[in-house]
PDB file of C-alpha atoms in Angstrom:
ATOM      1  CA  UNK A 156     -29.903  -2.515  21.859  1.00  0.00           C
ATOM      2  CA  UNK A 157     -31.619  -1.338  18.669  1.00  0.00           C
ATOM      3  CA  UNK A 158     -29.940   2.067  19.048  1.00  0.00           C
ATOM      4  CA  UNK A 159     -26.548   0.383  19.415  1.00  0.00           C
ATOM      5  CA  UNK A 160     -27.148  -1.739  16.308  1.00  0.00           C
ATOM      6  CA  UNK A 161     -28.195   1.389  14.379  1.00  0.00           C
ATOM      7  CA  UNK A 162     -25.015   3.231  15.428  1.00  0.00           C
ATOM      8  CA  UNK A 163     -22.896   0.237  14.393  1.00  0.00           C
ATOM      9  CA  UNK A 164     -24.689   0.049  11.039  1.00  0.00           C
ATOM     10  CA  UNK A 165     -24.140   3.733  10.314  1.00  0.00           C
ATOM     11  CA  UNK A 166     -20.481   3.426  11.326  1.00  0.00           C
ATOM     12  CA  UNK A 167     -20.054   0.391   9.079  1.00  0.00           C
ATOM     13  CA  UNK A 168     -21.638   2.166   6.109  1.00  0.00           C
ATOM     14  CA  UNK A 169     -19.425   5.233   6.669  1.00  0.00           C
ATOM     15  CA  UNK A 170     -16.310   3.078   6.912  1.00  0.00           C
ATOM     16  CA  UNK A 171     -17.197   1.170   3.747  1.00  0.00           C
ATOM     17  CA  UNK A 172     -17.864   4.367   1.790  1.00  0.00           C
ATOM     18  CA  UNK A 173     -14.605   5.856   2.992  1.00  0.00           C
ATOM     19  CA  UNK A 174     -12.372   2.826   2.419  1.00  0.00           C
ATOM     20  CA  UNK A 175     -13.766   2.176  -1.066  1.00  0.00           C
ATOM     21  CA  UNK A 176     -13.443   5.756  -2.337  1.00  0.00           C
ATOM     22  CA  UNK A 177     -10.612   4.907  -4.772  1.00  0.00           C
ATOM     23  CA  UNK A 178     -11.185   1.340  -5.849  1.00  0.00           C
ATOM     24  CA  UNK A 179      -8.538  -1.167  -6.840  1.00  0.00           C
ATOM     25  CA  UNK A 180      -7.964  -1.124 -10.597  1.00  0.00           C
ATOM     26  CA  UNK A 181      -9.024   2.505 -11.114  1.00  0.00           C
ATOM     27  CA  UNK A 182      -6.859   4.491 -13.540  1.00  0.00           C
ATOM     28  CA  UNK A 183      -5.839   8.026 -12.552  1.00  0.00           C
ATOM     29  CA  UNK A 184      -5.472  10.717 -15.216  1.00  0.00           C
ATOM     30  CA  UNK A 185      -4.745  14.184 -13.891  1.00  0.00           C
ATOM     31  CA  UNK A 186      -2.301  16.902 -13.091  1.00  0.00           C
ATOM     32  CA  UNK A 187      -1.604  19.975 -10.981  1.00  0.00           C
ATOM     33  CA  UNK A 188      -0.350  23.515 -11.506  1.00  0.00           C
ATOM     34  CA  UNK A 189       1.440  26.007  -9.297  1.00  0.00           C
ATOM     35  CA  UNK A 190       2.203  29.704  -9.676  1.00  0.00           C
ATOM     36  CA  UNK A 191       4.386  31.606  -7.217  1.00  0.00           C
ATOM     37  CA  UNK A 192       5.303  35.295  -7.257  1.00  0.00           C
ATOM     38  CA  UNK A 193       7.466  37.308  -4.882  1.00  0.00           C
ATOM     39  CA  UNK A 194       8.775  40.855  -4.551  1.00  0.00           C
ATOM     40  CA  UNK A 195      11.567  41.976  -2.225  1.00  0.00           C
ATOM     41  CA  UNK A 196      12.346  45.686  -1.927  1.00  0.00           C
ATOM     42  CA  UNK A 197      15.336  46.896   0.134  1.00  0.00           C
ATOM     43  CA  UNK A 198      15.844  50.629   0.633  1.00  0.00           C
ATOM     44  CA  UNK A 199      18.856  52.591   1.878  1.00  0.00           C
ATOM     45  CA  UNK A 200      18.913  53.785   5.463  1.00  0.00           C
ATOM     46  CA  UNK A 201      21.456  56.571   4.702  1.00  0.00           C
ATOM     47  CA  UNK A 202      22.811  58.620   1.804  1.00  0.00           C
ATOM     48  CA  UNK A 203      25.321  55.854   1.043  1.00  0.00           C
ATOM     49  CA  UNK A 204      24.604  52.208   0.308  1.00  0.00           C
ATOM     50  CA  UNK A 205      22.233  50.711  -2.247  1.00  0.00           C
ATOM     51  CA  UNK A 206      18.588  50.339  -3.188  1.00  0.00           C
ATOM     52  CA  UNK A 207      17.736  46.808  -4.293  1.00  0.00           C
ATOM     53  CA  UNK A 208      14.561  45.319  -5.725  1.00  0.00           C
ATOM     54  CA  UNK A 209      14.075  41.664  -6.662  1.00  0.00           C
ATOM     55  CA  UNK A 210      10.994  40.243  -8.341  1.00  0.00           C
ATOM     56  CA  UNK A 211      10.496  36.599  -9.254  1.00  0.00           C
ATOM     57  CA  UNK A 212       7.806  34.307 -10.565  1.00  0.00           C
ATOM     58  CA  UNK A 213       7.586  30.584 -11.210  1.00  0.00           C
ATOM     59  CA  UNK A 214       5.069  28.317 -12.934  1.00  0.00           C
ATOM     60  CA  UNK A 215       4.967  24.520 -12.929  1.00  0.00           C
ATOM     61  CA  UNK A 216       2.695  21.874 -14.439  1.00  0.00           C
ATOM     62  CA  UNK A 217       2.762  18.202 -13.407  1.00  0.00           C
ATOM     63  CA  UNK A 218       0.552  15.833 -15.457  1.00  0.00           C
ATOM     64  CA  UNK A 219       0.165  12.293 -14.016  1.00  0.00           C
ATOM     65  CA  UNK A 220      -1.090   8.844 -14.945  1.00  0.00           C
ATOM     66  CA  UNK A 221      -1.415   6.021 -12.430  1.00  0.00           C
ATOM     67  CA  UNK A 222      -3.294   2.935 -11.337  1.00  0.00           C
ATOM     68  CA  UNK A 223      -4.769   1.906  -7.986  1.00  0.00           C
ATOM     69  CA  UNK A 224      -3.046  -1.322  -6.992  1.00  0.00           C
ATOM     70  CA  UNK A 225      -5.157  -1.455  -3.834  1.00  0.00           C
ATOM     71  CA  UNK A 226      -8.095   0.573  -2.532  1.00  0.00           C
ATOM     72  CA  UNK A 227      -6.865   4.173  -1.985  1.00  0.00           C
ATOM     73  CA  UNK A 228      -3.293   3.319  -3.085  1.00  0.00           C
ATOM     74  CA  UNK A 229      -2.164   4.771  -6.443  1.00  0.00           C
ATOM     75  CA  UNK A 230       1.230   4.509  -8.136  1.00  0.00           C
ATOM     76  CA  UNK A 231       2.223   5.911 -11.501  1.00  0.00           C
ATOM     77  CA  UNK A 232       4.383   8.160 -13.634  1.00  0.00           C
ATOM     78  CA  UNK A 233       4.479  11.924 -13.998  1.00  0.00           C
ATOM     79  CA  UNK A 234       5.946  14.574 -16.278  1.00  0.00           C
ATOM     80  CA  UNK A 235       7.058  17.954 -14.983  1.00  0.00           C
ATOM     81  CA  UNK A 236       7.357  21.326 -16.700  1.00  0.00           C
ATOM     82  CA  UNK A 237       8.762  24.314 -14.814  1.00  0.00           C
ATOM     83  CA  UNK A 238       9.608  27.841 -15.879  1.00  0.00           C
ATOM     84  CA  UNK A 239      10.629  30.906 -13.901  1.00  0.00           C
ATOM     85  CA  UNK A 240      12.200  34.337 -14.097  1.00  0.00           C
ATOM     86  CA  UNK A 241      13.786  36.708 -11.597  1.00  0.00           C
ATOM     87  CA  UNK A 242      15.012  40.284 -12.025  1.00  0.00           C
ATOM     88  CA  UNK A 243      17.268  42.095  -9.568  1.00  0.00           C
ATOM     89  CA  UNK A 244      17.692  45.871  -9.965  1.00  0.00           C
ATOM     90  CA  UNK A 245      20.180  47.670  -7.770  1.00  0.00           C
ATOM     91  CA  UNK A 246      21.410  51.247  -7.496  1.00  0.00           C
ATOM     92  CA  UNK A 247      24.568  51.831  -5.444  1.00  0.00           C
ATOM     93  CA  UNK A 248      25.360  55.291  -4.093  1.00  0.00           C
ATOM     94  CA  UNK A 249      28.795  56.599  -3.134  1.00  0.00           C
ATOM     95  CA  UNK A 250      29.969  60.022  -2.031  1.00  0.00           C
ATOM     96  CA  UNK A 251      30.669  61.082  -5.647  1.00  0.00           C
ATOM     97  CA  UNK A 252      28.263  59.191  -7.925  1.00  0.00           C
ATOM     98  CA  UNK A 253      25.846  56.306  -8.315  1.00  0.00           C
ATOM     99  CA  UNK A 254      25.839  53.139 -10.411  1.00  0.00           C
ATOM    100  CA  UNK A 255      23.070  50.863 -11.639  1.00  0.00           C
ATOM    101  CA  UNK A 256      23.058  47.154 -12.319  1.00  0.00           C
ATOM    102  CA  UNK A 257      20.500  44.532 -13.349  1.00  0.00           C
ATOM    103  CA  UNK A 258      20.706  40.745 -13.126  1.00  0.00           C
ATOM    104  CA  UNK A 259      18.095  38.711 -15.002  1.00  0.00           C
ATOM    105  CA  UNK A 260      17.766  34.950 -14.542  1.00  0.00           C
ATOM    106  CA  UNK A 261      15.488  32.703 -16.588  1.00  0.00           C
ATOM    107  CA  UNK A 262      14.935  29.018 -15.849  1.00  0.00           C
ATOM    108  CA  UNK A 263      13.248  26.348 -17.949  1.00  0.00           C
ATOM    109  CA  UNK A 264      13.058  22.715 -16.869  1.00  0.00           C
ATOM    110  CA  UNK A 265      11.525  19.511 -18.166  1.00  0.00           C
ATOM    111  CA  UNK A 266      11.596  16.079 -16.574  1.00  0.00           C
ATOM    112  CA  UNK A 267       9.823  12.902 -15.560  1.00  0.00           C
ATOM    113  CA  UNK A 268       9.487  10.705 -12.498  1.00  0.00           C
ATOM    114  CA  UNK A 269       7.434   8.236 -10.484  1.00  0.00           C
ATOM    115  CA  UNK A 270       4.935   8.800  -7.687  1.00  0.00           C
ATOM    116  CA  UNK A 271       3.052   6.887  -5.009  1.00  0.00           C
ATOM    117  CA  UNK A 272      -0.083   8.329  -3.392  1.00  0.00           C
ATOM    118  CA  UNK A 273      -2.145   7.185  -0.407  1.00  0.00           C
ATOM    119  CA  UNK A 274      -5.680   8.487   0.182  1.00  0.00           C
ATOM    120  CA  UNK A 275      -7.205   8.820   3.673  1.00  0.00           C
ATOM    121  CA  UNK A 276     -10.963   9.327   3.130  1.00  0.00           C
ATOM    122  CA  UNK A 277     -13.170  11.044   5.680  1.00  0.00           C
ATOM    123  CA  UNK A 278     -16.643  10.789   4.237  1.00  0.00           C
ATOM    124  CA  UNK A 279     -17.842  10.122   0.720  1.00  0.00           C
ATOM    125  CA  UNK A 280     -16.819  13.532  -0.669  1.00  0.00           C
ATOM    126  CA  UNK A 281     -13.459  14.365   0.944  1.00  0.00           C
ATOM    127  CA  UNK A 282     -10.120  12.681   1.358  1.00  0.00           C
ATOM    128  CA  UNK A 283      -6.724  13.684   2.635  1.00  0.00           C
ATOM    129  CA  UNK A 284      -3.720  12.250   0.805  1.00  0.00           C
ATOM    130  CA  UNK A 285       0.023  11.974   1.011  1.00  0.00           C
ATOM    131  CA  UNK A 286       2.286  11.649  -2.016  1.00  0.00           C
ATOM    132  CA  UNK A 287       5.948  10.791  -2.504  1.00  0.00           C
ATOM    133  CA  UNK A 288       7.415  11.497  -5.929  1.00  0.00           C
ATOM    134  CA  UNK A 289      10.924  11.431  -7.331  1.00  0.00           C
ATOM    135  CA  UNK A 290      12.413  12.251 -10.705  1.00  0.00           C
ATOM    136  CA  UNK A 291      14.987  14.092 -12.785  1.00  0.00           C
ATOM    137  CA  UNK A 292      14.747  17.548 -14.367  1.00  0.00           C
ATOM    138  CA  UNK A 293      16.772  18.872 -17.289  1.00  0.00           C
ATOM    139  CA  UNK A 294      17.404  22.530 -16.480  1.00  0.00           C
ATOM    140  CA  UNK A 295      18.439  25.422 -18.691  1.00  0.00           C
ATOM    141  CA  UNK A 296      19.382  28.600 -16.818  1.00  0.00           C
ATOM    142  CA  UNK A 297      20.160  31.804 -18.688  1.00  0.00           C
ATOM    143  CA  UNK A 298      21.488  34.849 -16.859  1.00  0.00           C
ATOM    144  CA  UNK A 299      22.195  38.351 -18.142  1.00  0.00           C
ATOM    145  CA  UNK A 300      24.146  41.002 -16.237  1.00  0.00           C
ATOM    146  CA  UNK A 301      23.924  44.697 -17.174  1.00  0.00           C
ATOM    147  CA  UNK A 302      25.966  47.449 -15.541  1.00  0.00           C
ATOM    148  CA  UNK A 303      25.547  51.203 -16.108  1.00  0.00           C
ATOM    149  CA  UNK A 304      23.949  50.684 -19.543  1.00  0.00           C
ATOM    150  CA  UNK A 305      27.087  48.962 -20.818  1.00  0.00           C
ATOM    151  CA  UNK A 306      27.257  45.859 -22.979  1.00  0.00           C
ATOM    152  CA  UNK A 307      25.355  43.049 -21.252  1.00  0.00           C
ATOM    153  CA  UNK A 308      27.120  39.856 -20.240  1.00  0.00           C
ATOM    154  CA  UNK A 309      25.161  36.642 -20.868  1.00  0.00           C
ATOM    155  CA  UNK A 310      25.765  33.155 -19.508  1.00  0.00           C
ATOM    156  CA  UNK A 311      23.930  29.845 -20.027  1.00  0.00           C
ATOM    157  CA  UNK A 312      24.119  26.766 -17.809  1.00  0.00           C
ATOM    158  CA  UNK A 313      22.564  23.373 -18.561  1.00  0.00           C
ATOM    159  CA  UNK A 314      22.382  20.711 -15.856  1.00  0.00           C
ATOM    160  CA  UNK A 315      20.331  17.826 -14.488  1.00  0.00           C
ATOM    161  CA  UNK A 316      18.611  18.135 -11.130  1.00  0.00           C
ATOM    162  CA  UNK A 317      17.317  15.183  -9.114  1.00  0.00           C
ATOM    163  CA  UNK A 318      14.344  15.983  -6.917  1.00  0.00           C
ATOM    164  CA  UNK A 319      12.349  14.027  -4.326  1.00  0.00           C
ATOM    165  CA  UNK A 320       9.243  15.579  -2.761  1.00  0.00           C
ATOM    166  CA  UNK A 321       6.793  14.653  -0.028  1.00  0.00           C
ATOM    167  CA  UNK A 322       3.395  16.326  -0.461  1.00  0.00           C
ATOM    168  CA  UNK A 323       0.227  16.484   1.594  1.00  0.00           C
ATOM    169  CA  UNK A 324      -3.155  17.535   0.313  1.00  0.00           C
ATOM    170  CA  UNK A 325      -6.915  17.312   0.395  1.00  0.00           C
ATOM    171  CA  UNK A 326      -9.257  16.183  -2.387  1.00  0.00           C
ATOM    172  CA  UNK A 327     -12.923  16.968  -2.944  1.00  0.00           C
ATOM    173  CA  UNK A 328     -14.953  14.445  -4.975  1.00  0.00           C
ATOM    174  CA  UNK A 329     -17.971  16.073  -6.673  1.00  0.00           C
ATOM    175  CA  UNK A 330     -18.257  12.738  -8.519  1.00  0.00           C
ATOM    176  CA  UNK A 331     -16.795   9.329  -7.728  1.00  0.00           C
ATOM    177  CA  UNK A 332     -14.658   9.588 -10.851  1.00  0.00           C
ATOM    178  CA  UNK A 333     -13.408  13.168 -10.333  1.00  0.00           C
ATOM    179  CA  UNK A 334     -11.378  14.930  -7.639  1.00  0.00           C
ATOM    180  CA  UNK A 335     -10.408  18.578  -7.188  1.00  0.00           C
ATOM    181  CA  UNK A 336      -7.195  18.773  -5.180  1.00  0.00           C
ATOM    182  CA  UNK A 337      -5.099  21.213  -3.162  1.00  0.00           C
ATOM    183  CA  UNK A 338      -1.633  20.128  -2.032  1.00  0.00           C
ATOM    184  CA  UNK A 339       1.646  21.551  -0.797  1.00  0.00           C
ATOM    185  CA  UNK A 340       5.226  20.422  -0.219  1.00  0.00           C
ATOM    186  CA  UNK A 341       6.117  19.049   3.203  1.00  0.00           C
ATOM    187  CA  UNK A 342       9.711  18.100   2.393  1.00  0.00           C
ATOM    188  CA  UNK A 343      11.927  18.480  -0.676  1.00  0.00           C
ATOM    189  CA  UNK A 344      15.389  17.105  -1.404  1.00  0.00           C
ATOM    190  CA  UNK A 345      17.297  18.259  -4.497  1.00  0.00           C
ATOM    191  CA  UNK A 346      20.700  17.341  -5.849  1.00  0.00           C
ATOM    192  CA  UNK A 347      22.486  18.739  -8.888  1.00  0.00           C
ATOM    193  CA  UNK A 348      25.916  19.121 -10.460  1.00  0.00           C
ATOM    194  CA  UNK A 349      26.563  22.165 -12.661  1.00  0.00           C
ATOM    195  CA  UNK A 350      29.508  22.302 -15.057  1.00  0.00           C
ATOM    196  CA  UNK A 351      30.601  25.743 -16.276  1.00  0.00           C
ATOM    197  CA  UNK A 352      33.646  27.112 -18.057  1.00  0.00           C
ATOM    198  CA  UNK A 353      34.872  28.500 -14.719  1.00  0.00           C
ATOM    199  CA  UNK A 354      34.236  25.651 -12.287  1.00  0.00           C
ATOM    200  CA  UNK A 355      31.975  22.744 -11.364  1.00  0.00           C
ATOM    201  CA  UNK A 356      29.352  23.249  -8.691  1.00  0.00           C
ATOM    202  CA  UNK A 357      27.596  20.547  -6.680  1.00  0.00           C
ATOM    203  CA  UNK A 358      24.463  21.466  -4.794  1.00  0.00           C
ATOM    204  CA  UNK A 359      22.423  19.413  -2.329  1.00  0.00           C
ATOM    205  CA  UNK A 360      19.556  20.933  -0.391  1.00  0.00           C
ATOM    206  CA  UNK A 361      16.810  19.727   1.940  1.00  0.00           C
ATOM    207  CA  UNK A 362      13.731  21.749   2.868  1.00  0.00           C
ATOM    208  CA  UNK A 363      11.297  20.616   5.541  1.00  0.00           C
ATOM    209  CA  UNK A 364       8.073  22.222   6.696  1.00  0.00           C
ATOM    210  CA  UNK A 365       4.749  23.378   5.298  1.00  0.00           C
ATOM    211  CA  UNK A 366       5.404  25.501   2.223  1.00  0.00           C
ATOM    212  CA  UNK A 367       2.479  27.855   1.734  1.00  0.00           C
ATOM    213  CA  UNK A 368       4.178  29.510  -1.278  1.00  0.00           C
ATOM    214  CA  UNK A 369       4.089  26.209  -3.208  1.00  0.00           C
ATOM    215  CA  UNK A 370       0.396  25.320  -3.222  1.00  0.00           C
ATOM    216  CA  UNK A 371      -0.694  23.128  -6.123  1.00  0.00           C
ATOM    217  CA  UNK A 372      -4.176  23.085  -7.623  1.00  0.00           C
ATOM    218  CA  UNK A 373      -5.025  19.853  -9.379  1.00  0.00           C
ATOM    219  CA  UNK A 374      -7.753  17.789 -10.997  1.00  0.00           C
ATOM    220  CA  UNK A 375      -7.789  13.987 -11.202  1.00  0.00           C
ATOM    221  CA  UNK A 376     -10.103  11.682 -13.145  1.00  0.00           C
ATOM    222  CA  UNK A 377     -10.510   8.054 -12.041  1.00  0.00           C
ATOM    223  CA  UNK A 378     -11.485   5.710 -14.852  1.00  0.00           C
ATOM    224  CA  UNK A 379     -13.417   2.604 -13.773  1.00  0.00           C
ATOM    225  CA  UNK A 380     -14.018   4.019 -10.286  1.00  0.00           C
ATOM    226  CA  UNK A 381     -17.657   3.332  -9.302  1.00  0.00           C
TER     227      UNK A 381
END
């Protein structure tokens, strides 16, 4: 009987520590960063055809501020900065000569949105969490096309993109008021309408599944969390 009471007491203490990890009224100040880089190299399999190499990189920063309306429930606002660049170099071979071309794309985006986050503690130092956020991004895309060292052709497109993301992550609490976080996208929906001098383009896309190339490293501070 005493052993059973001891087990129940330990379980109750563990449950209390877990459920009270983020206390109601705590203010979240934090943010996360992500850097992704890729390289795709395609080589000819015969004397004809083309060699193609594409490199790209992307960096994003998402600062956040929120408040815990209930224990382990946080809602708030976020700002998003995103920048990226890709370069495609291609050499095409024919029976008489070869030609070279390069396409450079640069993207810069700035926006804001809202988020809701739910923590699922497992112990007094760790917690899993899920987050849903949604917002709008003002995008500026600049592309430059160069062919055989001729005069480059440049084009700029400005448009607004609406994005909704579902993230999952894990947080480590070295202190009650501080968390170090790793998270990744589980699902992303984007919608945009681009207007150019040639035509208008509408784009809607949905991605689902664990995205290991979009892993975010973040730090959050919880004011008033005891």
